[in-house]
């Protein structure tokens, strides 16, 4: 049944959000200042056992399938293999498909018992979605057609482990089949989980979120797990060009031991635009941003002498995107806010300034960025005085001014702030269509894009509250059963651009509809029978199916994980505001009755909670205490105020 589009700009009942903010402000007002080294007084964290119930990440590096999905041909005792006993596969193309119950990634080992004296060539194939289960792996290499299978000829009581170069970074289903005459007894299938290298217990997250809505809790953890699967060893990325058969995940795609890439199955490569969503997710769940730093360093290492930062990292090294260039600059200031990593900022400062000069030199006589390098995230219409590109540059300039201040260059900070002011004024003059209440893609365009309008609200390019509310209402006209559709992407549902809209809705205090968007878009991906039941997809067709070329599409894509950060930053209401330890505590409860969680700043962990009883009209909150700050640094708690 088709769900009705929600009423937009729906307001809470009198006193609901405002009343909560008042209580929180009062609680913060009595929080004692902590001296250096003092333990912060904060909400009692939720028990690990309760969180593990919704955490998709494994607690061990060795995993086993949980069920038999299906068999074909002659397969005797198919469930035996789940318990270390013999499942006999007989005859060419007979197969058993095993289900890990969620997205996983790594190196599979097959253990065998008895075998026939001849034949017995065994194939191994992988799939993220149940739609593509079979004796051919779904697509990942970039070569036309499916990826095929890996093959071995086992000996009695022998074993086969997938070669490291052919590790499969993202799959839920593994199909073991006989590609010859004869028979084999399959006695065990196991997986060496390779994502998030260096963590002995991958599920041991630094941060957490829980609320009165179990679906939202599962969505938070699914976003976290998606980005965790996108955190890979730097020498286990997708090779390019692809091999003539199978696949090759032995490419070096970044510096250091680990790097944040776009997808688990593919591309397994650094894409800076994807990081605009994935990095806040990585911070919100883990506070482990080493792979983010390595990804940013990788992009600066590939920077041209003219200052251009590529569209993607190695081995693709694609160029020609003014927007992705700008996403790297934005990612730099975001990373610094989360980490206060001054040593790294110092090391990249000259590269950052060259990158900023490259893009600001494209600002035209109208004080708008004139996009000439038009590659982007699959949207149409990029180029010229584009609203999404200008909103991104506006955000980058504001972040850059903060970094320049950190680096002691007040003149440069003032210059970048001045350029940001000019872009804001020009965009609101040349790109705003008052008759539509939205920004045009270009001054002459009839397209009113989801990405550009959302970014304008999210990053503050919109110059009035009325405009921001009008934009939110206009975006609501594109909603369908799975949430907002994307005009610049053929009317499909983009979780990437949709993540921008989600951030915009919370920025504009449209909390009820924001929560409805999470439930519709991300709830569909999480609970769909064609998904992984654990991770978020690269894209959704307007009918709810898989976009981006069917089996080639990534079902664990970091750019689709916006709810993890927004549930922490906005619903719980605890978010970092500067590298000095400043943070806000402004809950956006919507229809929820409670939330609890933690973030970790460079100065320490902050745990907060709130609850309310709508029937009684009462609210309570445990204010996050100020973490102990290192000597010589500044730290403060920000009072709760409505945004």
GROMACS .gro file of N, CA, C and O in nm, residues 447-539:
model
  372
  447UNK      N    1   1.591   2.309  -1.340
  447UNK     CA    2   1.608   2.200  -1.245
  447UNK      C    3   1.627   2.258  -1.105
  447UNK      O    4   1.706   2.350  -1.085
  448UNK      N    5   1.554   2.202  -1.009
  448UNK     CA    6   1.566   2.245  -0.870
  448UNK      C    7   1.617   2.125  -0.790
  448UNK      O    8   1.539   2.043  -0.741
  449UNK      N    9   1.747   2.111  -0.779
  449UNK     CA   10   1.806   1.984  -0.736
  449UNK      C   11   1.792   1.958  -0.587
  449UNK      O   12   1.785   2.051  -0.505
  450UNK      N   13   1.792   1.831  -0.553
  450UNK     CA   14   1.791   1.792  -0.413
  450UNK      C   15   1.924   1.824  -0.347
  450UNK      O   16   1.928   1.877  -0.235
  451UNK      N   17   2.036   1.791  -0.415
  451UNK     CA   18   2.166   1.809  -0.351
  451UNK      C   19   2.195   1.956  -0.322
  451UNK      O   20   2.226   1.995  -0.210
  452UNK      N   21   2.183   2.043  -0.424
  452UNK     CA   22   2.217   2.183  -0.405
  452UNK      C   23   2.129   2.254  -0.305
  452UNK      O   24   2.176   2.333  -0.221
  453UNK      N   25   1.998   2.230  -0.311
  453UNK     CA   26   1.907   2.294  -0.216
  453UNK      C   27   1.932   2.244  -0.074
  453UNK      O   28   1.929   2.321   0.022
  454UNK      N   29   1.958   2.115  -0.061
  454UNK     CA   30   1.985   2.060   0.072
  454UNK      C   31   2.116   2.115   0.129
  454UNK      O   32   2.123   2.153   0.246
  455UNK      N   33   2.220   2.118   0.045
  455UNK     CA   34   2.348   2.169   0.092
  455UNK      C   35   2.339   2.316   0.131
  455UNK      O   36   2.406   2.361   0.225
  456UNK      N   37   2.256   2.393   0.060
  456UNK     CA   38   2.241   2.535   0.091
  456UNK      C   39   2.186   2.554   0.232
  456UNK      O   40   2.226   2.646   0.304
  457UNK      N   41   2.093   2.468   0.273
  457UNK     CA   42   2.039   2.475   0.409
  457UNK      C   43   2.138   2.419   0.509
  457UNK      O   44   2.167   2.480   0.613
  458UNK      N   45   2.194   2.303   0.479
  458UNK     CA   46   2.285   2.233   0.571
  458UNK      C   47   2.407   2.320   0.604
  458UNK      O   48   2.445   2.333   0.721
  459UNK      N   49   2.468   2.380   0.502
  459UNK     CA   50   2.591   2.457   0.524
  459UNK      C   51   2.567   2.606   0.547
  459UNK      O   52   2.662   2.681   0.566
  460UNK      N   53   2.442   2.649   0.547
  460UNK     CA   54   2.411   2.786   0.583
  460UNK      C   55   2.421   2.886   0.470
  460UNK      O   56   2.428   3.007   0.495
  461UNK      N   57   2.418   2.841   0.345
  461UNK     CA   58   2.419   2.934   0.233
  461UNK      C   59   2.286   3.009   0.222
  461UNK      O   60   2.281   3.125   0.181
  462UNK      N   61   2.178   2.945   0.259
  462UNK     CA   62   2.048   3.012   0.263
  462UNK      C   63   2.055   3.128   0.361
  462UNK      O   64   2.110   3.115   0.471
  463UNK      N   65   2.001   3.242   0.320
  463UNK     CA   66   2.021   3.363   0.400
  463UNK      C   67   1.903   3.400   0.488
  463UNK      O   68   1.900   3.511   0.542
  464UNK      N   69   1.806   3.311   0.504
  464UNK     CA   70   1.697   3.340   0.597
  464UNK      C   71   1.628   3.211   0.639
  464UNK      O   72   1.630   3.110   0.566
  465UNK      N   73   1.568   3.215   0.757
  465UNK     CA   74   1.492   3.100   0.805
  465UNK      C   75   1.374   3.071   0.713
  465UNK      O   76   1.342   2.954   0.687
  466UNK      N   77   1.311   3.176   0.661
  466UNK     CA   78   1.197   3.157   0.572
  466UNK      C   79   1.238   3.082   0.446
  466UNK      O   80   1.165   2.994   0.398
  467UNK      N   81   1.355   3.117   0.390
  467UNK     CA   82   1.401   3.046   0.271
  467UNK      C   83   1.428   2.899   0.303
  467UNK      O   84   1.393   2.810   0.226
  468UNK      N   85   1.493   2.875   0.415
  468UNK     CA   86   1.524   2.737   0.452
  468UNK      C   87   1.396   2.655   0.466
  468UNK      O   88   1.388   2.540   0.418
  469UNK      N   89   1.295   2.711   0.528
  469UNK     CA   90   1.168   2.639   0.542
  469UNK      C   91   1.101   2.618   0.407
  469UNK      O   92   1.040   2.514   0.381
  470UNK      N   93   1.113   2.718   0.319
  470UNK     CA   94   1.057   2.703   0.186
  470UNK      C   95   1.126   2.593   0.107
  470UNK      O   96   1.062   2.517   0.033
  471UNK      N   97   1.257   2.586   0.121
  471UNK     CA   98   1.333   2.479   0.053
  471UNK      C   99   1.289   2.343   0.103
  471UNK      O  100   1.266   2.250   0.024
  472UNK      N  101   1.276   2.329   0.235
  472UNK     CA  102   1.234   2.201   0.293
  472UNK      C  103   1.096   2.162   0.241
  472UNK      O  104   1.070   2.045   0.206
  473UNK      N  105   1.006   2.260   0.232
  473UNK     CA  106   0.873   2.231   0.178
  473UNK      C  107   0.881   2.190   0.032
  473UNK      O  108   0.813   2.097  -0.012
  474UNK      N  109   0.965   2.260  -0.045
  474UNK     CA  110   0.979   2.227  -0.187
  474UNK      C  111   1.036   2.088  -0.208
  474UNK      O  112   0.991   2.013  -0.295
  475UNK      N  113   1.135   2.052  -0.128
  475UNK     CA  114   1.192   1.917  -0.139
  475UNK      C  115   1.087   1.812  -0.106
  475UNK      O  116   1.088   1.701  -0.162
  476UNK      N  117   0.996   1.847  -0.017
  476UNK     CA  118   0.890   1.752   0.020
  476UNK      C  119   0.798   1.716  -0.094
  476UNK      O  120   0.734   1.611  -0.092
  477UNK      N  121   0.791   1.801  -0.197
  477UNK     CA  122   0.707   1.770  -0.312
  477UNK      C  123   0.759   1.653  -0.393
  477UNK      O  124   0.687   1.600  -0.479
  478UNK      N  125   0.884   1.614  -0.369
  478UNK     CA  126   0.944   1.502  -0.443
  478UNK      C  127   0.935   1.370  -0.369
  478UNK      O  128   0.993   1.271  -0.411
  479UNK      N  129   0.862   1.368  -0.259
  479UNK     CA  130   0.860   1.246  -0.178
  479UNK      C  131   0.769   1.139  -0.237
  479UNK      O  132   0.667   1.167  -0.300
  480UNK      N  133   0.811   1.014  -0.216
  480UNK     CA  134   0.732   0.897  -0.252
  480UNK      C  135   0.735   0.798  -0.138
  480UNK      O  136   0.773   0.831  -0.025
  481UNK      N  137   0.700   0.677  -0.167
  481UNK     CA  138   0.688   0.575  -0.062
  481UNK      C  139   0.820   0.548   0.008
  481UNK      O  140   0.824   0.514   0.126
  482UNK      N  141   0.934   0.565  -0.066
  482UNK     CA  142   1.065   0.538  -0.006
  482UNK      C  143   1.138   0.665   0.034
  482UNK      O  144   1.260   0.665   0.048
  483UNK      N  145   1.061   0.772   0.052
  483UNK     CA  146   1.122   0.898   0.091
  483UNK      C  147   1.146   0.988  -0.029
  483UNK      O  148   1.084   0.972  -0.135
  484UNK      N  149   1.237   1.086  -0.017
  484UNK     CA  150   1.256   1.184  -0.125
  484UNK      C  151   1.324   1.126  -0.247
  484UNK      O  152   1.423   1.055  -0.236
  485UNK      N  153   1.268   1.158  -0.363
  485UNK     CA  154   1.333   1.123  -0.489
  485UNK      C  155   1.425   1.236  -0.530
  485UNK      O  156   1.419   1.347  -0.476
  486UNK      N  157   1.510   1.209  -0.628
  486UNK     CA  158   1.618   1.300  -0.664
  486UNK      C  159   1.601   1.347  -0.807
  486UNK      O  160   1.630   1.271  -0.902
  487UNK      N  161   1.556   1.471  -0.830
  487UNK     CA  162   1.531   1.518  -0.967
  487UNK      C  163   1.655   1.513  -1.055
  487UNK      O  164   1.644   1.484  -1.175
  488UNK      N  165   1.772   1.540  -0.997
  488UNK     CA  166   1.895   1.542  -1.078
  488UNK      C  167   1.952   1.402  -1.100
  488UNK      O  168   2.058   1.387  -1.161
  489UNK      N  169   1.879   1.301  -1.056
  489UNK     CA  170   1.920   1.161  -1.078
  489UNK      C  171   1.801   1.079  -1.128
  489UNK      O  172   1.778   0.969  -1.083
  490UNK      N  173   1.727   1.135  -1.219
  490UNK     CA  174   1.622   1.062  -1.287
  490UNK      C  175   1.503   1.023  -1.201
  490UNK      O  176   1.427   0.933  -1.237
  491UNK      N  177   1.485   1.088  -1.086
  491UNK     CA  178   1.372   1.055  -1.001
  491UNK      C  179   1.389   0.931  -0.917
  491UNK      O  180   1.292   0.885  -0.855
  492UNK      N  181   1.510   0.874  -0.915
  492UNK     CA  182   1.538   0.764  -0.824
  492UNK      C  183   1.560   0.819  -0.683
  492UNK      O  184   1.555   0.940  -0.661
  493UNK      N  185   1.586   0.730  -0.588
  493UNK     CA  186   1.609   0.770  -0.450
  493UNK      C  187   1.758   0.758  -0.420
  493UNK      O  188   1.811   0.647  -0.413
  494UNK      N  189   1.824   0.871  -0.406
  494UNK     CA  190   1.968   0.871  -0.377
  494UNK      C  191   1.990   0.883  -0.227
  494UNK      O  192   1.963   0.989  -0.169
  495UNK      N  193   2.042   0.780  -0.160
  495UNK     CA  194   2.073   0.796  -0.018
  495UNK      C  195   2.185   0.896   0.007
  495UNK      O  196   2.198   0.946   0.120
  496UNK      N  197   2.266   0.926  -0.096
  496UNK     CA  198   2.371   1.027  -0.083
  496UNK      C  199   2.309   1.167  -0.079
  496UNK      O  200   2.324   1.239   0.020
  497UNK      N  201   2.238   1.204  -0.184
  497UNK     CA  202   2.170   1.334  -0.183
  497UNK      C  203   2.062   1.337  -0.076
  497UNK      O  204   2.035   1.440  -0.015
  498UNK      N  205   1.999   1.222  -0.051
  498UNK     CA  206   1.900   1.214   0.056
  498UNK      C  207   1.961   1.240   0.193
  498UNK      O  208   1.896   1.295   0.282
  499UNK      N  209   2.087   1.199   0.211
  499UNK     CA  210   2.156   1.230   0.335
  499UNK      C  211   2.177   1.379   0.352
  499UNK      O  212   2.172   1.432   0.463
  500UNK      N  213   2.200   1.447   0.240
  500UNK     CA  214   2.210   1.594   0.246
  500UNK      C  215   2.076   1.654   0.287
  500UNK      O  216   2.070   1.746   0.370
  501UNK      N  217   1.966   1.601   0.231
  501UNK     CA  218   1.834   1.651   0.269
  501UNK      C  219   1.805   1.622   0.416
  501UNK      O  220   1.746   1.705   0.487
  502UNK      N  221   1.845   1.505   0.463
  502UNK     CA  222   1.823   1.471   0.603
  502UNK      C  223   1.893   1.572   0.695
  502UNK      O  224   1.834   1.621   0.792
  503UNK      N  225   2.017   1.604   0.665
  503UNK     CA  226   2.088   1.705   0.743
  503UNK      C  227   2.020   1.840   0.734
  503UNK      O  228   2.012   1.914   0.833
  504UNK      N  229   1.970   1.873   0.614
  504UNK     CA  230   1.901   2.001   0.597
  504UNK      C  231   1.774   2.006   0.681
  504UNK      O  232   1.741   2.110   0.741
  505UNK      N  233   1.699   1.897   0.687
  505UNK     CA  234   1.575   1.896   0.764
  505UNK      C  235   1.603   1.917   0.914
  505UNK      O  236   1.532   1.993   0.980
  506UNK      N  237   1.704   1.851   0.966
  506UNK     CA  238   1.736   1.874   1.106
  506UNK      C  239   1.786   2.017   1.128
  506UNK      O  240   1.754   2.080   1.229
  507UNK      N  241   1.864   2.070   1.034
  507UNK     CA  242   1.912   2.207   1.045
  507UNK      C  243   1.795   2.305   1.051
  507UNK      O  244   1.798   2.404   1.125
  508UNK      N  245   1.690   2.276   0.974
  508UNK     CA  246   1.571   2.362   0.970
  508UNK      C  247   1.468   2.325   1.076
  508UNK      O  248   1.355   2.375   1.073
  509UNK      N  249   1.506   2.237   1.169
  509UNK     CA  250   1.418   2.196   1.279
  509UNK      C  251   1.293   2.122   1.232
  509UNK      O  252   1.190   2.123   1.300
  510UNK      N  253   1.300   2.056   1.118
  510UNK     CA  254   1.188   1.976   1.067
  510UNK      C  255   1.206   1.832   1.116
  510UNK      O  256   1.223   1.739   1.038
  511UNK      N  257   1.200   1.814   1.247
  511UNK     CA  258   1.242   1.690   1.309
  511UNK      C  259   1.149   1.573   1.277
  511UNK      O  260   1.195   1.461   1.253
  512UNK      N  261   1.020   1.596   1.279
  512UNK     CA  262   0.925   1.487   1.255
  512UNK      C  263   0.944   1.429   1.116
  512UNK      O  264   0.947   1.306   1.098
  513UNK      N  265   0.955   1.515   1.016
  513UNK     CA  266   0.970   1.465   0.880
  513UNK      C  267   1.107   1.402   0.860
  513UNK      O  268   1.122   1.305   0.785
  514UNK      N  269   1.209   1.456   0.926
  514UNK     CA  270   1.341   1.395   0.918
  514UNK      C  271   1.338   1.251   0.969
  514UNK      O  272   1.395   1.161   0.906
  515UNK      N  273   1.272   1.229   1.081
  515UNK     CA  274   1.262   1.092   1.133
  515UNK      C  275   1.182   1.003   1.039
  515UNK      O  276   1.213   0.885   1.021
  516UNK      N  277   1.077   1.058   0.977
  516UNK     CA  278   1.000   0.982   0.881
  516UNK      C  279   1.085   0.945   0.760
  516UNK      O  280   1.076   0.834   0.707
  517UNK      N  281   1.171   1.038   0.717
  517UNK     CA  282   1.261   1.008   0.605
  517UNK      C  283   1.356   0.893   0.640
  517UNK      O  284   1.377   0.803   0.559
  518UNK      N  285   1.411   0.896   0.761
  518UNK     CA  286   1.500   0.787   0.801
  518UNK      C  287   1.426   0.654   0.796
  518UNK      O  288   1.476   0.553   0.744
  519UNK      N  289   1.306   0.652   0.850
  519UNK     CA  290   1.231   0.526   0.855
  519UNK      C  291   1.196   0.477   0.714
  519UNK      O  292   1.199   0.357   0.687
  520UNK      N  293   1.158   0.569   0.627
  520UNK     CA  294   1.119   0.528   0.491
  520UNK      C  295   1.238   0.482   0.408
  520UNK      O  296   1.239   0.370   0.355
  521UNK      N  297   1.339   0.569   0.395
  521UNK     CA  298   1.450   0.539   0.305
  521UNK      C  299   1.542   0.433   0.363
  521UNK      O  300   1.567   0.329   0.301
  522UNK      N  301   1.591   0.457   0.482
  522UNK     CA  302   1.689   0.365   0.540
  522UNK      C  303   1.621   0.243   0.600
  522UNK      O  304   1.680   0.134   0.600
  523UNK      N  305   1.499   0.257   0.647
  523UNK     CA  306   1.425   0.141   0.693
  523UNK      C  307   1.398   0.043   0.580
  523UNK      O  308   1.406  -0.079   0.598
  524UNK      N  309   1.368   0.097   0.461
  524UNK     CA  310   1.348   0.010   0.344
  524UNK      C  311   1.474  -0.067   0.312
  524UNK      O  312   1.471  -0.190   0.292
  525UNK      N  313   1.588   0.003   0.305
  525UNK     CA  314   1.712  -0.066   0.271
  525UNK      C  315   1.746  -0.173   0.374
  525UNK      O  316   1.793  -0.282   0.340
  526UNK      N  317   1.725  -0.141   0.501
  526UNK     CA  318   1.766  -0.234   0.606
  526UNK      C  319   1.678  -0.358   0.610
  526UNK      O  320   1.728  -0.469   0.635
  527UNK      N  321   1.549  -0.345   0.584
  527UNK     CA  322   1.457  -0.457   0.601
  527UNK      C  323   1.417  -0.525   0.470
  527UNK      O  324   1.346  -0.626   0.473
  528UNK      N  325   1.460  -0.472   0.356
  528UNK     CA  326   1.423  -0.532   0.229
  528UNK      C  327   1.479  -0.673   0.215
  528UNK      O  328   1.594  -0.700   0.252
  529UNK      N  329   1.400  -0.761   0.158
  529UNK     CA  330   1.444  -0.899   0.137
  529UNK      C  331   1.553  -0.911   0.031
  529UNK      O  332   1.620  -1.015   0.023
  530UNK      N  333   1.573  -0.807  -0.051
  530UNK     CA  334   1.679  -0.814  -0.153
  530UNK      C  335   1.807  -0.747  -0.104
  530UNK      O  336   1.906  -0.740  -0.178
  531UNK      N  337   1.807  -0.698   0.019
  531UNK     CA  338   1.926  -0.634   0.074
  531UNK      C  339   2.004  -0.728   0.163
  531UNK      O  340   1.985  -0.850   0.163
  532UNK      N  341   2.095  -0.670   0.242
  532UNK     CA  342   2.182  -0.750   0.328
  532UNK      C  343   2.131  -0.758   0.471
  532UNK      O  344   2.190  -0.827   0.553
  533UNK      N  345   2.023  -0.685   0.504
  533UNK     CA  346   1.968  -0.678   0.639
  533UNK      C  347   2.069  -0.621   0.740
  533UNK      O  348   2.055  -0.642   0.860
  534UNK      N  349   2.167  -0.545   0.691
  534UNK     CA  350   2.271  -0.497   0.782
  534UNK      C  351   2.344  -0.374   0.732
  534UNK      O  352   2.413  -0.309   0.812
  535UNK      N  353   2.333  -0.340   0.604
  535UNK     CA  354   2.410  -0.230   0.546
  535UNK      C  355   2.325  -0.151   0.448
  535UNK      O  356   2.217  -0.195   0.406
  536UNK      N  357   2.377  -0.034   0.406
  536UNK     CA  358   2.301   0.058   0.323
  536UNK      C  359   2.356   0.066   0.181
  536UNK      O  360   2.476   0.066   0.159
  537UNK      N  361   2.262   0.077   0.086
  537UNK     CA  362   2.290   0.063  -0.056
  537UNK      C  363   2.342   0.193  -0.118
  537UNK      O  364   2.313   0.302  -0.072
  538UNK      N  365   2.406   0.175  -0.231
  538UNK     CA  366   2.455   0.289  -0.309
  538UNK      C  367   2.341   0.372  -0.366
  538UNK      O  368   2.350   0.495  -0.376
  539UNK      N  369   2.232   0.309  -0.404
  539UNK     CA  370   2.119   0.382  -0.460
  539UNK      C  371   1.996   0.294  -0.468
  539UNK      O  372   2.004   0.170  -0.465
   0.00000   0.00000   0.00000
